[in-house]
Short mmCIF file of C-alpha atoms in Angstrom, two decimals:
data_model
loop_
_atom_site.label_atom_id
_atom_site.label_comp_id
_atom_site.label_asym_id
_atom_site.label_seq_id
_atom_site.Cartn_x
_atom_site.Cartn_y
_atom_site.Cartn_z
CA UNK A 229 1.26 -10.40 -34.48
CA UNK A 230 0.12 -10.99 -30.89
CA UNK A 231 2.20 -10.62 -27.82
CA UNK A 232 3.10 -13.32 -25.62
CA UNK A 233 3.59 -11.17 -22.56
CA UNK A 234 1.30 -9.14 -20.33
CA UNK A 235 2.96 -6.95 -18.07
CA UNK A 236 1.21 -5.54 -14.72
CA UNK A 237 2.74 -2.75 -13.54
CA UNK A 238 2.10 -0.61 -10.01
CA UNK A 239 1.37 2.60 -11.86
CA UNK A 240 1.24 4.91 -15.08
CA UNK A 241 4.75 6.29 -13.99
CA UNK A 242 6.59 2.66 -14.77
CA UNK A 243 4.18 1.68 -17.81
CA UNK A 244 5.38 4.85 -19.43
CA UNK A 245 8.57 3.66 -18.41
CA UNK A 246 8.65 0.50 -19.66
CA UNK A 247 6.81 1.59 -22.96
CA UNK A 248 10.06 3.99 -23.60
CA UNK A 249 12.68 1.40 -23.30
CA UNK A 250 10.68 -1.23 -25.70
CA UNK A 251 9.77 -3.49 -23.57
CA UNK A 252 8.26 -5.73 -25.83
CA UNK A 253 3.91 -6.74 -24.44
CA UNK A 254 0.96 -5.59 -23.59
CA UNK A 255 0.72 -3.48 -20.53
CA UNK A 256 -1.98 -3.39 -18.24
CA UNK A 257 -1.32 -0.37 -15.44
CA UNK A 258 -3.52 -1.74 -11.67
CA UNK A 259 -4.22 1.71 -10.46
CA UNK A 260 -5.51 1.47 -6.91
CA UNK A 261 -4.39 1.60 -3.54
CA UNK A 262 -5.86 -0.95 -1.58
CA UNK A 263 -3.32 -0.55 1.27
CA UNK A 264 -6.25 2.53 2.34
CA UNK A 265 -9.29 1.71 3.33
CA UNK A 266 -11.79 -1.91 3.53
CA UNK A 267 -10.98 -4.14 1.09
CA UNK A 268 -12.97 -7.55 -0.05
CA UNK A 269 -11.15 -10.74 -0.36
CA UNK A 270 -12.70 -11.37 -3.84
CA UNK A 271 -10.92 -9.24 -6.10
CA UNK A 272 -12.73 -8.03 -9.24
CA UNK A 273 -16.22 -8.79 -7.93
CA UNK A 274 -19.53 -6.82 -7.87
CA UNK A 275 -18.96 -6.48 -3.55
CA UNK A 276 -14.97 -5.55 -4.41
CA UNK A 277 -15.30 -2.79 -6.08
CA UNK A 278 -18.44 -1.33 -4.47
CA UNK A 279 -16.71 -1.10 -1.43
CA UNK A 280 -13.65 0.55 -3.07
CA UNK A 281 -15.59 3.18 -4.77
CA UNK A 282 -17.63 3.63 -1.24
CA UNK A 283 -13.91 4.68 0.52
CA UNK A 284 -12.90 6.81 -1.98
CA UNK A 285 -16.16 8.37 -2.46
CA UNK A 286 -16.41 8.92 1.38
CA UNK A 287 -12.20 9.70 1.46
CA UNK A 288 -10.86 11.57 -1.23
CA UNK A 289 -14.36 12.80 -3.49
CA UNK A 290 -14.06 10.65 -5.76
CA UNK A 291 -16.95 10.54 -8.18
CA UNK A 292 -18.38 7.55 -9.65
CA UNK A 293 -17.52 8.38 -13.13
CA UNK A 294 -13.86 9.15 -12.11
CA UNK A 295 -13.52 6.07 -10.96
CA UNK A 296 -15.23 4.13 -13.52
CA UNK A 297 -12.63 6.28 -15.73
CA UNK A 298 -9.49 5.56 -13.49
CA UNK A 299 -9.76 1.89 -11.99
CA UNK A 300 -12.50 0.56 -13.44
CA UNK A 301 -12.08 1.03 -17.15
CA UNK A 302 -8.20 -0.43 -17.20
CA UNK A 303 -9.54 -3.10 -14.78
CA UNK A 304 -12.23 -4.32 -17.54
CA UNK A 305 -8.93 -4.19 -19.97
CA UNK A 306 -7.45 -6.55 -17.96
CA UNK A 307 -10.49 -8.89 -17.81
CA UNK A 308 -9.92 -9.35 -21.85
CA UNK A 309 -6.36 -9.81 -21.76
CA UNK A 310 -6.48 -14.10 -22.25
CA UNK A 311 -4.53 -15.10 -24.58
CA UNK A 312 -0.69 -14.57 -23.57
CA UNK A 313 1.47 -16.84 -22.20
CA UNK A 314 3.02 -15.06 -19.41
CA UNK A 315 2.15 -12.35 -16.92
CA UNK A 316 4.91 -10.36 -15.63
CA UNK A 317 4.19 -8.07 -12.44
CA UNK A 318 6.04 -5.16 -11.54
CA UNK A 319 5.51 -3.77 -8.29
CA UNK A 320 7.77 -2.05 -5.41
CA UNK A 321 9.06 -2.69 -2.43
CA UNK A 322 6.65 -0.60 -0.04
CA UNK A 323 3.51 -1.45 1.53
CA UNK A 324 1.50 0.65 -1.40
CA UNK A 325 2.24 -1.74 -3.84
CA UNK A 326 2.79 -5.05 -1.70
CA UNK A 327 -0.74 -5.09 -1.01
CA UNK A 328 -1.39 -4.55 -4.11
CA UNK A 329 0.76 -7.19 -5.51
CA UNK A 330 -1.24 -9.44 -3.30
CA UNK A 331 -4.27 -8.17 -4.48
CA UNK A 332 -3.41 -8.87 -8.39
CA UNK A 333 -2.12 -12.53 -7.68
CA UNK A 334 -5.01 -13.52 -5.89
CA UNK A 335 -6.92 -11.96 -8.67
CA UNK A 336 -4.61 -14.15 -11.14
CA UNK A 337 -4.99 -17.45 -9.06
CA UNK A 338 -8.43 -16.95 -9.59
CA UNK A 339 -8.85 -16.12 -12.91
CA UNK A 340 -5.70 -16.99 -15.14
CA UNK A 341 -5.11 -20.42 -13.27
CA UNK A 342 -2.01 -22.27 -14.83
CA UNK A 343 -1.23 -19.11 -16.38
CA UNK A 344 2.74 -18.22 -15.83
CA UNK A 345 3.26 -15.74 -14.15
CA UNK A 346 6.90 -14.00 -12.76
CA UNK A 347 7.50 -11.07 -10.81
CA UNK A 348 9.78 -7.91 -10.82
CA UNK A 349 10.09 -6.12 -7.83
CA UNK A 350 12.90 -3.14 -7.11
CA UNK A 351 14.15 -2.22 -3.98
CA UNK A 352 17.24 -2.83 -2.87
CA UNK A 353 20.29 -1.92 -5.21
CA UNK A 354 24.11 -3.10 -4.33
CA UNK A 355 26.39 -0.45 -3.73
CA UNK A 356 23.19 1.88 -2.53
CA UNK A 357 21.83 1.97 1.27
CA UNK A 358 18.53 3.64 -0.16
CA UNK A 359 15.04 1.46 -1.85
CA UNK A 360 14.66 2.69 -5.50
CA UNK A 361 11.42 2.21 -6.95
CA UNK A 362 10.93 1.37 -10.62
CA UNK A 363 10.70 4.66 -12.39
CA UNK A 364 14.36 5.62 -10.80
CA UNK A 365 16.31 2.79 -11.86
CA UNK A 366 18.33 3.03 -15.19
CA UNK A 367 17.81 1.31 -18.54
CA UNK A 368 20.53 -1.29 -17.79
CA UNK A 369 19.27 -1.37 -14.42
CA UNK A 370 15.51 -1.92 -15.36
CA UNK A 371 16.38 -4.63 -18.25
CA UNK A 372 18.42 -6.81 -15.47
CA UNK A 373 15.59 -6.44 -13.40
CA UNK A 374 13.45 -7.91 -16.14
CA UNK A 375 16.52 -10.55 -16.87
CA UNK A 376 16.01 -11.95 -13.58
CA UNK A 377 12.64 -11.97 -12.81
CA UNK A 378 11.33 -14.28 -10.73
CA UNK A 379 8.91 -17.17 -12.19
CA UNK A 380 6.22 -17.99 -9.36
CA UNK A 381 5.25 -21.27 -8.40
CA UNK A 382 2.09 -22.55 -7.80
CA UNK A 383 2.88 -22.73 -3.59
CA UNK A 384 4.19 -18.73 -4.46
CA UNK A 385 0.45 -17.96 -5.81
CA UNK A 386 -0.73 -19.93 -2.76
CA UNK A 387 1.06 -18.05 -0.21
CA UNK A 388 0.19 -14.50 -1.68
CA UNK A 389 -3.23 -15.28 -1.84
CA UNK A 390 -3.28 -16.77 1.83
CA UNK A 391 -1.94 -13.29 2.62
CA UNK A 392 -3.91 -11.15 0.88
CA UNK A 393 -6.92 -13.49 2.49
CA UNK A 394 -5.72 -12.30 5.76
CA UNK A 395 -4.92 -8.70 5.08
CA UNK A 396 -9.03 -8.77 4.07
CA UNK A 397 -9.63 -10.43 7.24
CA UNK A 398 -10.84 -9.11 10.35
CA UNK A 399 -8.16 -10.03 12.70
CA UNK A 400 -4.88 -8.60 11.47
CA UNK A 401 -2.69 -10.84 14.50
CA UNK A 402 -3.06 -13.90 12.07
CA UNK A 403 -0.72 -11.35 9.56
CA UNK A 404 1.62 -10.80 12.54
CA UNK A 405 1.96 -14.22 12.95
CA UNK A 406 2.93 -14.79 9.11
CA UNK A 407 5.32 -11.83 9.52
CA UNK A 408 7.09 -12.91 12.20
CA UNK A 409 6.77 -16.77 10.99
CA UNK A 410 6.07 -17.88 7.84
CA UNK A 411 8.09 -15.14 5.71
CA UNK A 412 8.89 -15.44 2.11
CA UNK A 413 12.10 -15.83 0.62
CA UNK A 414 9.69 -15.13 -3.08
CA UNK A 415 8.49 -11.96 -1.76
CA UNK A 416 11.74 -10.42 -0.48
CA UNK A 417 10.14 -7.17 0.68
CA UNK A 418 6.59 -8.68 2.35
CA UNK A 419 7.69 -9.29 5.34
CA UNK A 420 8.88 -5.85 6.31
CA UNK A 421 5.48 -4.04 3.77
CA UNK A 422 3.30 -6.38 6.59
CA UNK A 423 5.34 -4.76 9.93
CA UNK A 424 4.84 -1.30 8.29
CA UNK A 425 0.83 -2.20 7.87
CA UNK A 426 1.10 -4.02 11.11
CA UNK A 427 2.55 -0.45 13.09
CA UNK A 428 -0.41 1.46 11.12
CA UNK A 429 -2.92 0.90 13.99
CA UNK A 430 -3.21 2.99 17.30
CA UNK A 431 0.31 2.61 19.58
CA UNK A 432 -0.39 1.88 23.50
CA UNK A 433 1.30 5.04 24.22
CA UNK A 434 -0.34 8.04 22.86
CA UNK A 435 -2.99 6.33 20.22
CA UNK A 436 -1.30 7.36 17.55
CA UNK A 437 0.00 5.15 14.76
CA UNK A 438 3.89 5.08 13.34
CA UNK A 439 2.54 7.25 10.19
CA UNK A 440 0.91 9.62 12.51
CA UNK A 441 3.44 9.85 14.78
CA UNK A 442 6.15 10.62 12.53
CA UNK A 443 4.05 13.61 11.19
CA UNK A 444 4.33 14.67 14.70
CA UNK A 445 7.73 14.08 14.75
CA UNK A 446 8.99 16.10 12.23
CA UNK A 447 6.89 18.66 13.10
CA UNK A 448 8.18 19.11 16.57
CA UNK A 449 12.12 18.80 14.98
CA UNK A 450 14.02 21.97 14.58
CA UNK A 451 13.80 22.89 10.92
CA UNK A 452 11.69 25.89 9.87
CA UNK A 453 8.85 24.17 7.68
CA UNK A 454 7.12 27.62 6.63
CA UNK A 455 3.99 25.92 4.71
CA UNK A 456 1.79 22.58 4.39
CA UNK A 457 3.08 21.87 0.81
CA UNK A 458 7.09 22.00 2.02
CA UNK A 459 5.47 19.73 5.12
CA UNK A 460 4.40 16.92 3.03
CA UNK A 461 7.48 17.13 1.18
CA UNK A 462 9.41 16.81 4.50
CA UNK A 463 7.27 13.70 5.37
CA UNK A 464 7.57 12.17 1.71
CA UNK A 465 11.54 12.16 2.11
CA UNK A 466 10.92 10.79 5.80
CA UNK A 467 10.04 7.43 4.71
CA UNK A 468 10.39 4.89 2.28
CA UNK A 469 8.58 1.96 3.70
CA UNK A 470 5.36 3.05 2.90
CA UNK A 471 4.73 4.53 -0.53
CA UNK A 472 1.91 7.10 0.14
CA UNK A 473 1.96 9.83 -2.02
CA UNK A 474 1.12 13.75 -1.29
CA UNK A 475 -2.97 13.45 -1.65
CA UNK A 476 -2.77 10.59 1.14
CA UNK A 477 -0.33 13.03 3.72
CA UNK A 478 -2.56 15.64 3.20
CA UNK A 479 -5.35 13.78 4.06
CA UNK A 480 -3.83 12.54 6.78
CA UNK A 481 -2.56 15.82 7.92
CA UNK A 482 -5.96 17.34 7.91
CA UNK A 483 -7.36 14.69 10.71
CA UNK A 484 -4.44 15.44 12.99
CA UNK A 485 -4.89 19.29 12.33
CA UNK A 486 -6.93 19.49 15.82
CA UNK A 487 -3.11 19.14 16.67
CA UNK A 488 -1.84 22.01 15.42
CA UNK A 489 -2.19 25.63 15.89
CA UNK A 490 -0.42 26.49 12.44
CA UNK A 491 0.60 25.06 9.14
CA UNK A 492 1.93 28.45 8.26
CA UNK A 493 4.98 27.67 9.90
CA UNK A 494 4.04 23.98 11.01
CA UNK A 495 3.45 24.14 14.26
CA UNK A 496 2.21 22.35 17.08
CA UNK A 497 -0.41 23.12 19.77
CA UNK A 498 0.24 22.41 23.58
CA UNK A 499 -1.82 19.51 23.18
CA UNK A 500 0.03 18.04 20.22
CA UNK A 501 3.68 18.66 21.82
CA UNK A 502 2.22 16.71 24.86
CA UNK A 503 1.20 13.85 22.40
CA UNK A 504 4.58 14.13 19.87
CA UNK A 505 6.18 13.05 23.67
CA UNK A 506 3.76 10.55 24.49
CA UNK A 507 2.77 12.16 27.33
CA UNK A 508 -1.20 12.34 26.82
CA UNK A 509 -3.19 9.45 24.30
CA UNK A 510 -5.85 10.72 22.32
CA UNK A 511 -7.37 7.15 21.44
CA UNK A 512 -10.49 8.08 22.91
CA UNK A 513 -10.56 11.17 20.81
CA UNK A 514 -10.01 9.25 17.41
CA UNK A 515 -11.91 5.97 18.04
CA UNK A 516 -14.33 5.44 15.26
CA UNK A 517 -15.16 2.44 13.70
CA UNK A 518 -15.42 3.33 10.14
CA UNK A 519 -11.60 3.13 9.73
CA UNK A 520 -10.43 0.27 8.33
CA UNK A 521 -6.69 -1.08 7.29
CA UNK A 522 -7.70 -4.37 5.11
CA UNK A 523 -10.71 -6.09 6.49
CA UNK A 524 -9.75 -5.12 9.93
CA UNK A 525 -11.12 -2.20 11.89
CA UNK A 526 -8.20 0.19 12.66
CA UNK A 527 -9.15 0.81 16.56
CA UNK A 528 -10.06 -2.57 17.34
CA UNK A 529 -6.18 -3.24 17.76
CA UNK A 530 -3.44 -1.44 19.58
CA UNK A 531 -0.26 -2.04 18.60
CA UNK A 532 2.59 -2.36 21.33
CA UNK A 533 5.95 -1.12 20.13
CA UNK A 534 8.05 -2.46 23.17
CA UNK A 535 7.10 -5.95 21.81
CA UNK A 536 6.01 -5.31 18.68
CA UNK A 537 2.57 -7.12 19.06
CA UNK A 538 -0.90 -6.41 18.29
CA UNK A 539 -2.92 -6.19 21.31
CA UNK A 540 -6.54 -6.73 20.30
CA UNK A 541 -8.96 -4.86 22.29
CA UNK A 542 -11.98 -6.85 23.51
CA UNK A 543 -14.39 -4.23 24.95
CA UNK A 544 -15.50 -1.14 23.23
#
C-alpha cells in the first residue's frame, strides 16, 4: 500500500528518530548545509549543485563521489517521490537548518506546486529556557509536535522562497530589512536564524564576526581548556543559535589559528588578546573574496553591532 506522507527531515539523526517511533511515510533525509558557503537560487539544478560540490571540494575535501554518495544520491530520491499527498518538513530552530528549510520550500514551490505541504519545527519547549532540537525531544513530545504541525499556505511558500531568493542574493541588507520588517509569524524562529546569519560578516570593531569572536571569547575566559577537541566542545555548548557542528568549529578554528600560540592549553597570542578586546582589526588580514555567506560575499559587508546594521562597503 502506498504512503500518503513524505516527510523531510534536517538530518539522519531525526529520520532514525522518527523511523523508531512509527511514524507512519516515506522519509526523505536533505543532508546539506547551505548556511556555508555560495549557494544558487535554483535549487536542484545543474549550476546548484556544481557550486555546492565546488565549496566543499575547496572546504572540507570532499570528493566527488562522496558527495554524489551523501547529497546527491538522497537528493535524486527525492526527485521520484510524486505521488503523496502531503509533505511534512522537519527542521530546527537554528540558522543550519532555517536556511535549509528555505532551501527545500523553494525547491517544493518549484517542483511539487499545489502539493500540501506542513511544517514541524522544535525549539522552544514550555517550562524549559533552553532550544531543543528534534532528536532530544521525547516520544510524547515529538508526536505533539507532529499533532500540531503547521499546514503552509500558498503566501507561506511565497515568503520562504522570497527569502531564500535573497539569502542567494548578493546584497544581504535586503535580508536585514525582512528581519527587522517583514517577520513571520509561520516561521517562528526565521527571524532570529536571519540576525544570527546577518552578525556572521566582519564587525566594525576588530573584523571579526559574532562566531569568530566568541571563539575568541572563550578562549580568553578563565577555564583551563587543555586540548582542541575539549575547545570545540566548549564552543558547541556556547551557542544554540547556530547549529554548526564539530567539523565546521574546527574548520573555523584552524583560520583563526594565526591567533593563537597554543591549542595545547588554548591559548591566545599577544595579537589575538589585543583582538578578543577589540583593540586591533584584522579585516585587512582576512579580506578575500572567495568567502561567501549565501550569494553574498562575506567582506563586502561590515556589520555594526551598536546598531545592528549592515554597512556595505563600496571600495575595495
Amino acid at each position: 500500500m502506498k504512503t500518503t506522507t513524505l516527510h523531510i527531515t534536517n538530518g539522519d539523526s531525526t529520520t532514525n528518530y522518527l523511523k523508531e517511533l512509527n511514524i507512519q511515510g516515506d522519509f526523505i533525509t536533505w543532508r546539506e548545509m547551505l548556511c556555508e558557503g555560495k549557494t544558487e537560487v535554483n535549487v536542484g539544478s545543474e549550476n546548484f549543485w556544481k557550486t555546492r560540490f565546488n565549496f566543499f571540494k575547496q572546504s572540507y575535501k570532499v570528493t566527488k563521489q562522496q558527495f554524489i554518495d551523501i547529497t546527491l544520491k538522497e537528493y535524486r530520491l527525492l526527485c521520484k517521490q510524486k505521488t503523496q499527498e502531503e509533505i511534512v518538513l522537519w527542521f530546527e530552530h537554528d540558522l543550519f537548518c532555517q536556511i535549509n528549510m528555505l532551501a527545500v520550500i523553494s525547491w517544493l514551490k518549484r517542483y511539487r506546486k499545489g502539493r500540501k505541504v506542513s511544517l514541524v519545527c522544535s525549539g522552544k519547549i514550555d517550562g524549559f529556557e533552553q532550544l531543543f532540537c528534534l532528536s532530544h525531544l521525547s516520544e510524547k513530545q515529538i508526536k505533539e509536535h507532529y499533532k500540531n504541525k503547521i499546514e503552509l499556505t500558498v503566501d507561506d511558500i511565497e515568503y520562504a522562497d522570497y527569502v531564500w531568493q535573497m539569502y542567494c542574493s548578493n546584497n544581504p541588507i535586503n535580508l536585514q530589512n525582512i528581519q527587522q520588517y517583514q517577520p513571520s509569524t509561520t516561521f517562528a524562529y526565521l527571524a532570529d536564524g536571519l540576525l544570527a546569519h546577518l552578525q556572521r560578516f566582519p564587525s566594525i570593531k576588530n573584523g571579526l564576526n559574532a562566531v569568530e569572536n566568541n571563539i575568541l571569547n572563550i578562549a580568553a575566559s578563565n577555564q583551563e581548556i587543555t586540548s582542541k577537541n575539549k575547545f570545540v566542545g566548549s564552543i558547541l555548548q556556547s551557542e544554540e543559535h547556530y547549529g554548526f557542528g564539530d567539523v565546521q568549529y574546527f574548520k573555523k578554528i584552524d583560520e583563526l589559528k594565526h591567533l593563537f600560540s597554543s591549542f595545547s592549553p588554548v591559548q591566545l597570542n599577544n595579537t589575538g588578546q589585543k583582538v578578543q578586546q577589540q583593540l586591533v582589526n584584522v579585516y585587512a588580514n582576512l579580506r578575500n573574496d572567495f568567502s561567501f555567506l549565501g550569494g553574498a560575499k562575506k567582506y563586502n559587508f561590515l556589520y555594526d553591532n551598536s546598531t545592528q546594521k549592515l554597512l556595505k562597503i563600496t571600495s575595495l
